[in-house]
Amino acid sequence: MNGRGWIAGALMSLALAGSATPLSSAEIEHRTDYSIRLSGLPVATATFRSAFQGNRYTISGSLQSAGLADIFSSTKGTTSVSGTVSRDKLRATNYSVTYKSGKRSRAIDVTFRNGNVITANMTPPRRKPKNWVPVSSADMRAVLDPISGLIIPSDDGKVCPKTLPIFDGESRMDLKLTSKGTKPYSTKGFEGDVVVCGIRFIPKSGYKKGRDDVEYLRKLKTMEIWFAKAEGANVYAPVYVQIPTKLGPVTVSATRFGG
């Protein structure tokens, strides 16, 4: 994992997480669209679909570069996750992501059982430098995938403070959420107050120790993530995220949230 890779993965995960929908005995499908910008300029778009039936869920989506794609490497990605809904979390059984950026491509597949990682495969495998912090077996217990982990069931709107133990198939990290109140937000399919959380990135393992961009993200104290309540369900999902970078702020904004 490096800082740029974590940002790209986070943007895809945040966008995908936003497609959470109400739960009922009948299958419900929703679509969610996102705009991803760097310093206000469009760099990518994302479209995602989710389906819930009883306590089972599946989410799938795609992301592709746009706008400044001729300046940065062209990027495309797809991701999917399936699992079960429990009282306080969405718990994945299978998680996968494939992406291509320029000439580089990668595929990751992870299987879980009761929150523990059973298998984790990456193709092609990454070459590990000497200062790589390895992921231990203990690091892969009681974890969440980066998509389901950002969909938070709540009866009272207490989304944060909370610490999310995330494993994305290569890296283990904690995302520490702190409460920053509420703000109004409106987009197609949603209008109302959202829960604002500060977010801290805490690398645990599966990264190159001392890498500048990882250290930059670890020290950041100004990242924010906003959660909206999915209509008809006690589930909160992201509608906005801001990550300051050395090139300017990266933002993900929901242009459609359900509906």
GROMACS .gro file of C-alpha atoms in nm:
model
  259
    1MET     CA    1   0.000   0.000   0.000
    2ASN     CA    2   0.113   0.356  -0.068
    3GLY     CA    3  -0.058   0.688  -0.004
    4ARG     CA    4  -0.181   0.733  -0.361
    5GLY     CA    5  -0.311   0.378  -0.366
    6TRP     CA    6  -0.491   0.426  -0.036
    7ILE     CA    7  -0.655   0.746  -0.162
    8ALA     CA    8  -0.772   0.573  -0.482
    9GLY     CA    9  -0.902   0.277  -0.285
   10ALA     CA   10  -1.072   0.500  -0.034
   11LEU     CA   11  -1.248   0.699  -0.305
   12MET     CA   12  -1.382   0.384  -0.468
   13SER     CA   13  -1.488   0.240  -0.135
   14LEU     CA   14  -1.657   0.559  -0.022
   15ALA     CA   15  -1.846   0.588  -0.346
   16LEU     CA   16  -1.954   0.227  -0.338
   17ALA     CA   17  -2.056   0.244   0.026
   18GLY     CA   18  -2.299   0.521  -0.058
   19SER     CA   19  -2.524   0.278  -0.241
   20ALA     CA   20  -2.665   0.130   0.081
   21THR     CA   21  -3.041   0.086   0.064
   22PRO     CA   22  -3.340  -0.003   0.288
   23LEU     CA   23  -3.382  -0.363   0.396
   24SER     CA   24  -3.699  -0.567   0.350
   25SER     CA   25  -3.808  -0.919   0.264
   26ALA     CA   26  -3.825  -0.822  -0.104
   27GLU     CA   27  -3.512  -0.739  -0.298
   28ILE     CA   28  -3.446  -0.367  -0.324
   29GLU     CA   29  -3.207  -0.218  -0.577
   30HIS     CA   30  -3.067   0.134  -0.580
   31ARG     CA   31  -2.819   0.326  -0.791
   32THR     CA   32  -2.576   0.585  -0.664
   33ASP     CA   33  -2.355   0.820  -0.868
   34TYR     CA   34  -2.049   1.015  -0.758
   35SER     CA   35  -1.825   1.290  -0.888
   36ILE     CA   36  -1.459   1.278  -0.787
   37ARG     CA   37  -1.263   1.603  -0.815
   38LEU     CA   38  -0.912   1.733  -0.755
   39SER     CA   39  -0.897   2.103  -0.664
   40GLY     CA   40  -1.247   2.137  -0.806
   41LEU     CA   41  -1.162   1.980  -1.141
   42PRO     CA   42  -1.329   1.650  -1.243
   43VAL     CA   43  -1.096   1.349  -1.241
   44ALA     CA   44  -1.335   1.050  -1.218
   45THR     CA   45  -1.697   0.937  -1.207
   46ALA     CA   46  -1.849   0.634  -1.039
   47THR     CA   47  -2.175   0.444  -1.072
   48PHE     CA   48  -2.282   0.178  -0.822
   49ARG     CA   49  -2.574  -0.055  -0.764
   50SER     CA   50  -2.678  -0.238  -0.450
   51ALA     CA   51  -2.930  -0.508  -0.369
   52PHE     CA   52  -3.061  -0.611  -0.026
   53GLN     CA   53  -3.286  -0.907   0.040
   54GLY     CA   54  -3.360  -1.007   0.397
   55ASN     CA   55  -3.026  -1.010   0.580
   56ARG     CA   56  -2.821  -1.058   0.261
   57TYR     CA   57  -2.663  -0.783   0.057
   58THR     CA   58  -2.460  -0.742  -0.261
   59ILE     CA   59  -2.296  -0.424  -0.387
   60SER     CA   60  -2.116  -0.374  -0.717
   61GLY     CA   61  -1.988  -0.078  -0.906
   62SER     CA   62  -1.744   0.079  -1.146
   63LEU     CA   63  -1.519   0.382  -1.153
   64GLN     CA   64  -1.338   0.547  -1.441
   65SER     CA   65  -1.124   0.854  -1.489
   66ALA     CA   66  -1.275   1.158  -1.659
   67GLY     CA   67  -1.196   1.523  -1.724
   68LEU     CA   68  -0.824   1.524  -1.647
   69ALA     CA   69  -0.771   1.169  -1.770
   70ASP     CA   70  -0.544   1.295  -2.045
   71ILE     CA   71  -0.316   1.454  -1.781
   72PHE     CA   72  -0.310   1.167  -1.532
   73SER     CA   73  -0.300   0.796  -1.609
   74SER     CA   74  -0.630   0.658  -1.735
   75THR     CA   75  -0.790   0.456  -1.456
   76LYS     CA   76  -1.076   0.206  -1.453
   77GLY     CA   77  -1.193  -0.017  -1.173
   78THR     CA   78  -1.471  -0.252  -1.067
   79THR     CA   79  -1.553  -0.383  -0.723
   80SER     CA   80  -1.806  -0.607  -0.554
   81VAL     CA   81  -1.889  -0.727  -0.206
   82SER     CA   82  -2.150  -0.962  -0.062
   83GLY     CA   83  -2.237  -1.070   0.289
   84THR     CA   84  -2.488  -1.047   0.570
   85VAL     CA   85  -2.638  -0.763   0.772
   86SER     CA   86  -2.605  -0.787   1.150
   87ARG     CA   87  -2.737  -0.550   1.416
   88ASP     CA   88  -2.437  -0.316   1.422
   89LYS     CA   89  -2.244  -0.380   1.100
   90LEU     CA   90  -2.243  -0.520   0.749
   91ARG     CA   91  -2.024  -0.827   0.750
   92ALA     CA   92  -1.876  -0.938   0.419
   93THR     CA   93  -1.822  -1.294   0.308
   94ASN     CA   94  -1.659  -1.204  -0.024
   95TYR     CA   95  -1.485  -0.886  -0.140
   96SER     CA   96  -1.309  -0.819  -0.470
   97VAL     CA   97  -1.165  -0.527  -0.663
   98THR     CA   98  -0.993  -0.502  -1.000
   99TYR     CA   99  -0.839  -0.189  -1.142
  100LYS     CA  100  -0.615  -0.070  -1.422
  101SER     CA  101  -0.419   0.254  -1.412
  102GLY     CA  102  -0.215   0.324  -1.722
  103LYS     CA  103  -0.034   0.000  -1.803
  104ARG     CA  104  -0.063  -0.138  -1.450
  105SER     CA  105  -0.346  -0.365  -1.343
  106ARG     CA  106  -0.426  -0.559  -1.027
  107ALA     CA  107  -0.696  -0.788  -0.891
  108ILE     CA  108  -0.769  -0.855  -0.523
  109ASP     CA  109  -1.001  -1.122  -0.381
  110VAL     CA  110  -1.075  -1.174  -0.012
  111THR     CA  111  -1.303  -1.418   0.167
  112PHE     CA  112  -1.420  -1.368   0.525
  113ARG     CA  113  -1.588  -1.580   0.791
  114ASN     CA  114  -1.734  -1.413   1.100
  115GLY     CA  115  -1.515  -1.109   1.046
  116ASN     CA  116  -1.193  -1.308   1.007
  117VAL     CA  117  -0.997  -1.330   0.681
  118ILE     CA  118  -0.990  -1.683   0.539
  119THR     CA  119  -0.812  -1.614   0.209
  120ALA     CA  120  -0.657  -1.304   0.051
  121ASN     CA  121  -0.513  -1.313  -0.300
  122MET     CA  122  -0.354  -1.043  -0.515
  123THR     CA  123  -0.274  -1.080  -0.886
  124PRO     CA  124  -0.004  -0.999  -0.979
  125PRO     CA  125   0.156  -1.020  -0.633
  126ARG     CA  126   0.338  -0.712  -0.512
  127ARG     CA  127   0.714  -0.726  -0.469
  128LYS     CA  128   0.786  -0.658  -0.101
  129PRO     CA  129   1.078  -0.426  -0.018
  130LYS     CA  130   1.296  -0.488   0.288
  131ASN     CA  131   1.116  -0.219   0.487
  132TRP     CA  132   0.771  -0.368   0.420
  133VAL     CA  133   0.557  -0.405   0.734
  134PRO     CA  134   0.408  -0.756   0.700
  135VAL     CA  135   0.047  -0.839   0.779
  136SER     CA  136   0.028  -1.092   1.061
  137SER     CA  137  -0.245  -1.349   1.117
  138ALA     CA  138  -0.363  -1.143   1.416
  139ASP     CA  139  -0.405  -0.843   1.185
  140MET     CA  140  -0.664  -1.035   0.983
  141ARG     CA  141  -0.898  -1.115   1.271
  142ALA     CA  142  -1.209  -0.913   1.358
  143VAL     CA  143  -1.178  -0.685   1.054
  144LEU     CA  144  -1.406  -0.519   0.800
  145ASP     CA  145  -1.367  -0.481   0.426
  146PRO     CA  146  -1.328  -0.119   0.308
  147ILE     CA  147  -1.676  -0.108   0.151
  148SER     CA  148  -1.906  -0.269   0.408
  149GLY     CA  149  -1.707  -0.109   0.688
  150LEU     CA  150  -1.824   0.237   0.581
  151ILE     CA  151  -2.193   0.146   0.592
  152ILE     CA  152  -2.294   0.192   0.954
  153PRO     CA  153  -2.626   0.075   1.105
  154SER     CA  154  -2.747   0.313   1.376
  155ASP     CA  155  -3.076   0.376   1.553
  156ASP     CA  156  -2.976   0.710   1.701
  157GLY     CA  157  -2.744   0.863   1.440
  158LYS     CA  158  -2.429   0.801   1.645
  159VAL     CA  159  -2.203   0.720   1.354
  160CYS     CA  160  -1.896   0.861   1.525
  161PRO     CA  161  -1.681   0.842   1.734
  162LYS     CA  162  -1.586   0.498   1.609
  163THR     CA  163  -1.276   0.310   1.497
  164LEU     CA  164  -1.310   0.090   1.188
  165PRO     CA  165  -1.057  -0.197   1.158
  166ILE     CA  166  -1.012  -0.228   0.780
  167PHE     CA  167  -0.837  -0.495   0.573
  168ASP     CA  168  -0.844  -0.432   0.197
  169GLY     CA  169  -0.671  -0.749   0.076
  170GLU     CA  170  -0.319  -0.613   0.116
  171SER     CA  171  -0.309  -0.361   0.399
  172ARG     CA  172  -0.445  -0.341   0.751
  173MET     CA  173  -0.545   0.004   0.875
  174ASP     CA  174  -0.768   0.170   1.130
  175LEU     CA  175  -0.998   0.452   1.025
  176LYS     CA  176  -1.069   0.657   1.334
  177LEU     CA  177  -1.389   0.863   1.315
  178THR     CA  178  -1.452   1.159   1.546
  179SER     CA  179  -1.771   1.360   1.580
  180LYS     CA  180  -1.788   1.707   1.418
  181GLY     CA  181  -2.163   1.770   1.436
  182THR     CA  182  -2.409   1.789   1.145
  183LYS     CA  183  -2.450   1.989   0.824
  184PRO     CA  184  -2.725   2.029   0.562
  185TYR     CA  185  -2.672   1.841   0.236
  186SER     CA  186  -2.881   1.794  -0.074
  187THR     CA  187  -2.843   1.594  -0.394
  188LYS     CA  188  -3.067   1.396  -0.623
  189GLY     CA  189  -3.259   1.152  -0.401
  190PHE     CA  190  -3.160   1.312  -0.068
  191GLU     CA  191  -3.209   1.635   0.122
  192GLY     CA  192  -3.149   1.680   0.492
  193ASP     CA  193  -2.885   1.687   0.765
  194VAL     CA  194  -2.580   1.464   0.744
  195VAL     CA  195  -2.346   1.346   1.019
  196VAL     CA  196  -1.999   1.499   0.986
  197CYS     CA  197  -1.702   1.298   1.108
  198GLY     CA  198  -1.335   1.374   1.113
  199ILE     CA  199  -1.134   1.080   0.985
  200ARG     CA  200  -0.780   0.974   1.075
  201PHE     CA  201  -0.581   0.719   0.879
  202ILE     CA  202  -0.374   0.486   1.101
  203PRO     CA  203  -0.159   0.235   0.907
  204LYS     CA  204  -0.108  -0.093   1.091
  205SER     CA  205   0.060  -0.330   0.843
  206GLY     CA  206   0.088  -0.410   0.473
  207TYR     CA  207   0.276  -0.096   0.373
  208LYS     CA  208   0.627   0.035   0.306
  209LYS     CA  209   0.759   0.178   0.632
  210GLY     CA  210   0.871   0.539   0.608
  211ARG     CA  211   0.708   0.609   0.273
  212ASP     CA  212   0.641   0.983   0.240
  213ASP     CA  213   0.282   0.967   0.116
  214VAL     CA  214   0.178   0.717   0.384
  215GLU     CA  215   0.335   0.937   0.651
  216TYR     CA  216   0.161   1.241   0.503
  217LEU     CA  217  -0.180   1.073   0.532
  218ARG     CA  218  -0.104   0.940   0.879
  219LYS     CA  219  -0.034   1.293   1.003
  220LEU     CA  220  -0.341   1.452   0.841
  221LYS     CA  221  -0.597   1.585   1.089
  222THR     CA  222  -0.828   1.768   0.847
  223MET     CA  223  -0.992   1.484   0.651
  224GLU     CA  224  -1.371   1.470   0.673
  225ILE     CA  225  -1.640   1.220   0.581
  226TRP     CA  226  -2.015   1.296   0.582
  227PHE     CA  227  -2.279   1.027   0.635
  228ALA     CA  228  -2.643   1.040   0.527
  229LYS     CA  229  -2.918   0.809   0.642
  230ALA     CA  230  -3.049   0.578   0.371
  231GLU     CA  231  -3.424   0.627   0.331
  232GLY     CA  232  -3.629   0.381   0.535
  233ALA     CA  233  -3.332   0.206   0.699
  234ASN     CA  234  -3.122   0.251   1.009
  235VAL     CA  235  -2.811   0.267   0.792
  236TYR     CA  236  -2.575   0.559   0.737
  237ALA     CA  237  -2.348   0.578   0.434
  238PRO     CA  238  -2.101   0.838   0.298
  239VAL     CA  239  -2.219   1.116   0.068
  240TYR     CA  240  -1.908   1.334   0.083
  241VAL     CA  241  -1.539   1.300   0.165
  242GLN     CA  242  -1.254   1.548   0.150
  243ILE     CA  243  -0.888   1.447   0.157
  244PRO     CA  244  -0.626   1.724   0.141
  245THR     CA  245  -0.331   1.624  -0.079
  246LYS     CA  246  -0.013   1.796  -0.192
  247LEU     CA  247  -0.182   1.856  -0.529
  248GLY     CA  248  -0.495   2.006  -0.373
  249PRO     CA  249  -0.810   1.871  -0.206
  250VAL     CA  250  -0.960   1.550  -0.341
  251THR     CA  251  -1.337   1.536  -0.294
  252VAL     CA  252  -1.601   1.272  -0.353
  253SER     CA  253  -1.956   1.409  -0.374
  254ALA     CA  254  -2.277   1.214  -0.423
  255THR     CA  255  -2.462   1.344  -0.728
  256ARG     CA  256  -2.732   1.083  -0.667
  257PHE     CA  257  -2.800   0.899  -0.341
  258GLY     CA  258  -3.059   0.627  -0.389
  259GLY     CA  259  -3.382   0.756  -0.534
   0.00000   0.00000   0.00000
